[in-house]
PDB file of C-alpha atoms in Angstrom:
ATOM      1  CA  MET L   1       0.000   0.000   0.000  1.00 52.00           C
ATOM      2  CA  LYS L   2       2.795   2.372   0.981  1.00 47.00           C
ATOM      3  CA  LYS L   3       4.693   1.471  -2.180  1.00 49.00           C
ATOM      4  CA  THR L   4       1.657   2.252  -4.311  1.00 52.00           C
ATOM      5  CA  PHE L   5       1.236   5.588  -2.538  1.00 45.00           C
ATOM      6  CA  ASP L   6       4.903   6.463  -3.172  1.00 49.00           C
ATOM      7  CA  ILE L   7       4.480   5.681  -6.882  1.00 47.00           C
ATOM      8  CA  LEU L   8       1.410   7.935  -7.054  1.00 42.00           C
ATOM      9  CA  LEU L   9       3.362  10.774  -5.390  1.00 44.00           C
ATOM     10  CA  ILE L  10       6.187  10.362  -7.922  1.00 48.00           C
ATOM     11  CA  LEU L  11       3.730  10.400 -10.839  1.00 42.00           C
ATOM     12  CA  LEU L  12       2.025  13.495  -9.427  1.00 42.00           C
ATOM     13  CA  ALA L  13       5.382  15.259  -9.059  1.00 46.00           C
ATOM     14  CA  ILE L  14       6.264  14.386 -12.664  1.00 49.00           C
ATOM     15  CA  LEU L  15       2.903  15.764 -13.854  1.00 45.00           C
ATOM     16  CA  ILE L  16       3.386  18.998 -11.902  1.00 44.00           C
ATOM     17  CA  VAL L  17       6.934  19.501 -13.200  1.00 42.00           C
ATOM     18  CA  GLY L  18       5.773  18.730 -16.738  1.00 48.00           C
ATOM     19  CA  PHE L  19       2.877  21.199 -16.471  1.00 44.00           C
ATOM     20  CA  VAL L  20       5.116  23.950 -15.118  1.00 39.00           C
ATOM     21  CA  GLY L  21       7.734  23.300 -17.793  1.00 47.00           C
ATOM     22  CA  PHE L  22       5.124  23.331 -20.561  1.00 47.00           C
ATOM     23  CA  THR L  23       3.633  26.568 -19.229  1.00 45.00           C
ATOM     24  CA  LEU L  24       7.036  28.273 -19.087  1.00 39.00           C
ATOM     25  CA  PHE L  25       7.828  27.058 -22.604  1.00 42.00           C
ATOM     26  CA  GLY L  26       4.556  28.520 -23.841  1.00 46.00           C
ATOM     27  CA  VAL L  27       5.244  31.849 -22.156  1.00 38.00           C
ATOM     28  CA  LEU L  28       8.704  31.975 -23.717  1.00 40.00           C
ATOM     29  CA  ILE L  29       7.265  31.310 -27.182  1.00 41.00           C
ATOM     30  CA  VAL L  30       4.641  34.035 -26.751  1.00 41.00           C
ATOM     31  CA  GLN L  31       7.265  36.447 -25.419  1.00 45.00           C
ATOM     32  CA  THR L  32       9.603  35.677 -28.305  1.00 43.00           C
ATOM     33  CA  LYS L  33       6.831  36.313 -30.796  1.00 44.00           C
ATOM     34  CA  SER L  34       5.934  39.537 -28.991  1.00 44.00           C
ATOM     35  CA  ASP L  35       9.571  40.675 -29.083  1.00 43.00           C
ATOM     36  CA  ASP L  36       9.806  39.804 -32.774  1.00 48.00           C
ATOM     37  CA  LYS L  37       6.628  41.756 -33.469  1.00 48.00           C
ATOM     38  CA  PHE L  38       7.899  44.738 -31.457  1.00 41.00           C
ATOM     39  CA  PHE L  39      11.183  44.871 -33.340  1.00 39.00           C
ATOM     40  CA  GLU L  40       9.432  44.315 -36.667  1.00 48.00           C
ATOM     41  CA  ASP L  41       6.963  47.146 -35.923  1.00 49.00           C
ATOM     42  CA  ASN L  42       9.834  49.341 -34.773  1.00 47.00           C
ATOM     43  CA  LYS L  43      11.727  48.531 -37.947  1.00 49.00           C
ATOM     44  CA  LEU L  44       8.727  49.397 -40.081  1.00 51.00           C
ATOM     45  CA  SER L  45       8.013  52.620 -38.163  1.00 71.00           C
ATOM     46  CA  HIS L  46      10.707  54.498 -40.074  1.00 80.00           C
ATOM     47  CA  SER L  47      12.204  54.528 -43.548  1.00 92.00           C
ATOM     48  CA  GLU L  48      15.631  55.659 -44.703  1.00 94.00           C
ATOM     49  CA  SER L  49      16.748  56.849 -48.120  1.00 96.00           C
ATOM     50  CA  ARG L  50      19.885  58.441 -49.560  1.00 95.00           C
ATOM     51  CA  TYR L  51      20.418  60.938 -52.369  1.00 95.00           C
ATOM     52  CA  ASP L  52      23.463  62.400 -54.086  1.00 96.00           C
ATOM     53  CA  ARG L  53      23.811  66.132 -53.539  1.00 95.00           C
ATOM     54  CA  ILE L  54      26.323  68.867 -54.337  1.00 95.00           C
ATOM     55  CA  LEU L  55      26.867  71.795 -51.976  1.00 93.00           C
ATOM     56  CA  TYR L  56      27.819  75.082 -53.623  1.00 94.00           C
ATOM     57  CA  SER L  57      29.054  77.930 -51.436  1.00 93.00           C
ATOM     58  CA  TYR L  58      29.027  81.404 -53.026  1.00 93.00           C
ATOM     59  CA  GLY L  59      30.544  84.586 -51.637  1.00 89.00           C
ATOM     60  CA  LEU L  60      30.293  88.208 -52.739  1.00 81.00           C
ATOM     61  CA  ASP L  61      32.657  89.241 -55.497  1.00 77.00           C
ATOM     62  CA  THR L  62      35.181  91.662 -53.957  1.00 76.00           C
ATOM     63  CA  LEU L  63      35.366  93.573 -57.261  1.00 75.00           C
ATOM     64  CA  ASN L  64      31.598  93.745 -57.688  1.00 73.00           C
ATOM     65  CA  LEU L  65      29.499  93.388 -54.578  1.00 65.00           C
ATOM     66  CA  GLN L  66      26.396  92.884 -56.710  1.00 70.00           C
ATOM     67  CA  ASN L  67      27.653  89.474 -57.873  1.00 80.00           C
ATOM     68  CA  TYR L  68      28.371  86.151 -56.205  1.00 85.00           C
ATOM     69  CA  VAL L  69      31.332  83.944 -57.078  1.00 89.00           C
ATOM     70  CA  LEU L  70      31.769  80.242 -56.340  1.00 92.00           C
ATOM     71  CA  LYS L  71      33.982  79.653 -53.302  1.00 92.00           C
ATOM     72  CA  ARG L  72      33.495  75.954 -52.641  1.00 91.00           C
ATOM     73  CA  LYS L  73      31.925  72.877 -54.210  1.00 93.00           C
ATOM     74  CA  VAL L  74      31.492  69.621 -52.236  1.00 91.00           C
ATOM     75  CA  LYS L  75      29.916  66.307 -53.228  1.00 93.00           C
ATOM     76  CA  MET L  76      27.888  64.765 -50.443  1.00 93.00           C
ATOM     77  CA  ILE L  77      25.068  62.401 -49.546  1.00 94.00           C
ATOM     78  CA  LEU L  78      21.716  63.425 -48.144  1.00 95.00           C
ATOM     79  CA  LYS L  79      20.489  60.837 -45.644  1.00 95.00           C
ATOM     80  CA  LYS L  80      16.733  61.165 -45.113  1.00 97.00           C
ATOM     81  CA  THR L  81      15.024  59.302 -42.259  1.00 97.00           C
ATOM     82  CA  GLU L  82      11.242  59.475 -41.945  1.00 96.00           C
ATOM     83  CA  ARG L  83       9.351  58.499 -38.810  1.00 95.00           C
ATOM     84  CA  ASP L  84       5.738  58.858 -37.699  1.00 93.00           C
ATOM     85  CA  SER L  85       6.086  62.430 -36.488  1.00 96.00           C
ATOM     86  CA  THR L  86       9.412  63.687 -37.877  1.00 97.00           C
ATOM     87  CA  ILE L  87      11.689  63.675 -40.913  1.00 98.00           C
ATOM     88  CA  THR L  88      15.416  64.182 -40.409  1.00 97.00           C
ATOM     89  CA  PHE L  89      17.869  65.265 -43.087  1.00 97.00           C
ATOM     90  CA  GLN L  90      21.602  64.763 -42.599  1.00 94.00           C
ATOM     91  CA  LEU L  91      24.300  65.806 -45.060  1.00 93.00           C
ATOM     92  CA  ILE L  92      27.350  63.558 -44.878  1.00 91.00           C
ATOM     93  CA  GLY L  93      30.580  63.179 -46.843  1.00 86.00           C
ATOM     94  CA  THR L  94      30.712  60.694 -49.718  1.00 86.00           C
ATOM     95  CA  ASN L  95      33.820  58.974 -48.342  1.00 78.00           C
ATOM     96  CA  ASP L  96      33.577  59.554 -44.607  1.00 65.00           C
ATOM     97  CA  THR L  97      30.161  59.298 -42.936  1.00 59.00           C
ATOM     98  CA  LEU L  98      31.606  61.093 -39.896  1.00 58.00           C
ATOM     99  CA  ASP L  99      32.042  64.181 -42.070  1.00 65.00           C
ATOM    100  CA  ASN L 100      28.783  65.904 -41.112  1.00 71.00           C
ATOM    101  CA  TYR L 101      27.703  69.004 -43.045  1.00 72.00           C
ATOM    102  CA  GLY L 102      24.402  69.653 -41.332  1.00 80.00           C
ATOM    103  CA  PHE L 103      21.410  68.140 -39.567  1.00 88.00           C
ATOM    104  CA  THR L 104      17.806  69.306 -40.028  1.00 94.00           C
ATOM    105  CA  GLN L 105      14.704  67.948 -38.272  1.00 97.00           C
ATOM    106  CA  TYR L 106      11.218  68.571 -39.640  1.00 97.00           C
ATOM    107  CA  ALA L 107       8.209  68.244 -37.315  1.00 97.00           C
ATOM    108  CA  LYS L 108       5.161  67.083 -39.259  1.00 97.00           C
ATOM    109  CA  TYR L 109       2.509  68.267 -36.810  1.00 95.00           C
ATOM    110  CA  ASP L 110       3.242  72.010 -37.193  1.00 96.00           C
ATOM    111  CA  LYS L 111       5.663  72.010 -40.190  1.00 97.00           C
ATOM    112  CA  SER L 112       8.411  73.577 -38.081  1.00 97.00           C
ATOM    113  CA  ILE L 113      12.119  72.888 -38.553  1.00 97.00           C
ATOM    114  CA  TYR L 114      14.863  72.552 -35.949  1.00 96.00           C
ATOM    115  CA  ILE L 115      18.505  73.242 -36.755  1.00 92.00           C
ATOM    116  CA  VAL L 116      20.993  73.035 -33.862  1.00 86.00           C
ATOM    117  CA  GLY L 117      18.028  73.288 -31.498  1.00 88.00           C
ATOM    118  CA  GLN L 118      16.817  76.542 -33.082  1.00 92.00           C
ATOM    119  CA  LYS L 119      13.180  76.508 -34.202  1.00 95.00           C
ATOM    120  CA  HIS L 120      12.260  77.778 -37.690  1.00 96.00           C
ATOM    121  CA  GLU L 121       8.789  78.487 -39.055  1.00 97.00           C
ATOM    122  CA  ILE L 122       7.280  79.181 -42.468  1.00 97.00           C
ATOM    123  CA  ILE L 123       7.231  82.885 -43.278  1.00 96.00           C
ATOM    124  CA  GLU L 124       5.931  82.402 -46.837  1.00 96.00           C
ATOM    125  CA  SER L 125       4.304  79.285 -48.263  1.00 96.00           C
ATOM    126  CA  LYS L 126       5.086  78.062 -51.792  1.00 95.00           C
ATOM    127  CA  ARG L 127       7.811  80.661 -52.268  1.00 95.00           C
ATOM    128  CA  TYR L 128       9.636  78.783 -55.042  1.00 95.00           C
ATOM    129  CA  ILE L 129       8.897  75.855 -57.324  1.00 94.00           C
ATOM    130  CA  ASN L 130      11.034  74.092 -59.898  1.00 92.00           C
ATOM    131  CA  LYS L 131       9.684  70.726 -61.001  1.00 90.00           C
ATOM    132  CA  GLU L 132      13.068  69.662 -62.306  1.00 89.00           C
ATOM    133  CA  ILE L 133      14.212  69.101 -58.719  1.00 92.00           C
ATOM    134  CA  SER L 134      10.885  68.639 -56.883  1.00 94.00           C
ATOM    135  CA  ASN L 135       7.186  68.448 -57.726  1.00 94.00           C
ATOM    136  CA  ILE L 136       6.401  70.115 -54.396  1.00 95.00           C
ATOM    137  CA  ALA L 137       6.846  73.862 -53.907  1.00 97.00           C
ATOM    138  CA  PHE L 138       9.487  75.091 -51.468  1.00 97.00           C
ATOM    139  CA  ASP L 139       8.372  77.144 -48.462  1.00 97.00           C
ATOM    140  CA  LEU L 140      10.445  80.023 -47.124  1.00 97.00           C
ATOM    141  CA  TYR L 141      11.556  79.493 -43.503  1.00 97.00           C
ATOM    142  CA  TYR L 142      13.152  81.727 -40.909  1.00 94.00           C
ATOM    143  CA  ALA L 143      14.249  81.246 -37.303  1.00 94.00           C
ATOM    144  CA  VAL L 144      11.988  82.104 -34.373  1.00 94.00           C
ATOM    145  CA  ASP L 145      13.849  84.674 -32.199  1.00 89.00           C
ATOM    146  CA  PRO L 146      17.190  84.075 -33.952  1.00 84.00           C
ATOM    147  CA  PRO L 147      20.551  85.041 -32.413  1.00 80.00           C
ATOM    148  CA  THR L 148      22.266  88.081 -33.941  1.00 78.00           C
ATOM    149  CA  ASP L 149      24.729  85.964 -35.927  1.00 77.00           C
ATOM    150  CA  TRP L 150      22.150  83.428 -37.168  1.00 82.00           C
ATOM    151  CA  ASN L 151      21.569  82.494 -40.815  1.00 86.00           C
ATOM    152  CA  GLY L 152      18.903  84.192 -42.905  1.00 89.00           C
ATOM    153  CA  PRO L 153      15.801  82.648 -44.504  1.00 92.00           C
ATOM    154  CA  PHE L 154      16.034  79.431 -46.512  1.00 95.00           C
ATOM    155  CA  LEU L 155      13.925  77.323 -48.861  1.00 97.00           C
ATOM    156  CA  PHE L 156      12.731  73.883 -47.774  1.00 98.00           C
ATOM    157  CA  ASN L 157      10.178  71.218 -48.547  1.00 97.00           C
ATOM    158  CA  PRO L 158       9.736  67.893 -46.691  1.00 97.00           C
ATOM    159  CA  THR L 159      10.406  65.813 -49.800  1.00 96.00           C
ATOM    160  CA  TYR L 160      13.661  67.424 -50.912  1.00 97.00           C
ATOM    161  CA  GLY L 161      15.026  69.027 -47.743  1.00 97.00           C
ATOM    162  CA  VAL L 162      16.912  72.358 -47.605  1.00 97.00           C
ATOM    163  CA  LEU L 163      17.503  73.922 -51.027  1.00 96.00           C
ATOM    164  CA  ASN L 164      19.436  77.069 -50.135  1.00 94.00           C
ATOM    165  CA  ILE L 165      20.630  79.066 -47.141  1.00 91.00           C
ATOM    166  CA  GLU L 166      21.417  82.751 -46.650  1.00 86.00           C
ATOM    167  CA  ALA L 167      24.503  82.874 -44.418  1.00 80.00           C
ATOM    168  CA  TRP L 168      24.358  86.529 -43.421  1.00 65.00           C
ATOM    169  CA  SER L 169      27.226  86.437 -40.941  1.00 63.00           C
ATOM    170  CA  SER L 170      29.700  85.375 -43.638  1.00 67.00           C
ATOM    171  CA  GLY L 171      27.998  87.056 -46.600  1.00 75.00           C
ATOM    172  CA  ARG L 172      27.475  83.752 -48.375  1.00 85.00           C
ATOM    173  CA  LYS L 173      24.755  81.877 -50.188  1.00 91.00           C
ATOM    174  CA  VAL L 174      24.737  78.080 -49.950  1.00 93.00           C
ATOM    175  CA  LEU L 175      22.937  75.951 -52.549  1.00 95.00           C
ATOM    176  CA  ILE L 176      22.275  72.236 -52.061  1.00 95.00           C
ATOM    177  CA  LEU L 177      21.473  70.783 -55.476  1.00 95.00           C
ATOM    178  CA  PRO L 178      21.064  67.360 -57.094  1.00 94.00           C
ATOM    179  CA  THR L 179      23.861  66.091 -59.310  1.00 92.00           C
ATOM    180  CA  ASN L 180      21.838  66.676 -62.498  1.00 88.00           C
ATOM    181  CA  TYR L 181      19.985  69.960 -62.925  1.00 82.00           C
ATOM    182  CA  ASN L 182      19.364  72.842 -65.288  1.00 76.00           C
ATOM    183  CA  ARG L 183      22.039  75.525 -65.011  1.00 71.00           C
ATOM    184  CA  ASN L 184      19.335  78.210 -64.776  1.00 83.00           C
ATOM    185  CA  ILE L 185      18.461  76.956 -61.286  1.00 88.00           C
ATOM    186  CA  LYS L 186      21.682  78.427 -59.906  1.00 88.00           C
ATOM    187  CA  ALA L 187      20.886  81.843 -61.362  1.00 88.00           C
ATOM    188  CA  GLU L 188      17.374  81.715 -59.885  1.00 90.00           C
ATOM    189  CA  LEU L 189      18.637  80.771 -56.420  1.00 91.00           C
ATOM    190  CA  LEU L 190      21.403  83.386 -56.459  1.00 88.00           C
ATOM    191  CA  ASN L 191      18.837  86.097 -57.132  1.00 84.00           C
ATOM    192  CA  LYS L 192      18.921  88.532 -54.213  1.00 71.00           C
ATOM    193  CA  ASN L 193      15.140  88.456 -53.846  1.00 78.00           C
ATOM    194  CA  ILE L 194      14.660  84.675 -53.774  1.00 81.00           C
ATOM    195  CA  ASN L 195      14.820  84.514 -49.961  1.00 78.00           C
ATOM    196  CA  VAL L 196      12.856  87.718 -49.345  1.00 74.00           C
ATOM    197  CA  GLN L 197       9.184  87.700 -48.452  1.00 68.00           C
ATOM    198  CA  GLN L 198       6.845  88.961 -51.151  1.00 63.00           C
ATOM    199  CA  ASN L 199       5.610  91.883 -49.018  1.00 56.00           C
ATOM    200  CA  GLU L 200       9.144  93.037 -48.120  1.00 54.00           C
ATOM    201  CA  ARG L 201      10.490  93.556 -51.621  1.00 51.00           C
TER     202      ARG L 201
END
């Protein structure tokens, strides 16, 4: 009788251990699937693309202050990362990804832009359009409460990124163009009125 009772206790212990083990195995499978789904969702929550760009830096001609002359030309890559609420644009060197030429963050909810923590807002919508480089018009942006040595207005759209920048402190104009474009685009963007609001001309 005692022997039979001992056998029943052993069988019961085996059943309990088996049940616990099976339950833990099931939890691990569910957790693994949950982790996989989390990482898959996280992976799908943003997209990254890269584009070839050329940065042109123009300065005032010392012999004729009405004209701009080319001071620097740099080939680079525009890295664009889009997430649910933001789009970031990073200009990096073609050979060295640590060579960073600028970082811009676009907030979708209010169409504002942040550069080095400084907020920029639209001061004129659809200021410039050229379908050779983008089917979407470029808005004119300017900093909110800018420091005295801050850059001037610039053209931007969320598909292309920054198109040009007025660097007032150094008296320069910076153009960020695709590798293939119509030469007339440069002349249009170097126009002194391109980055001026319509009502201020």
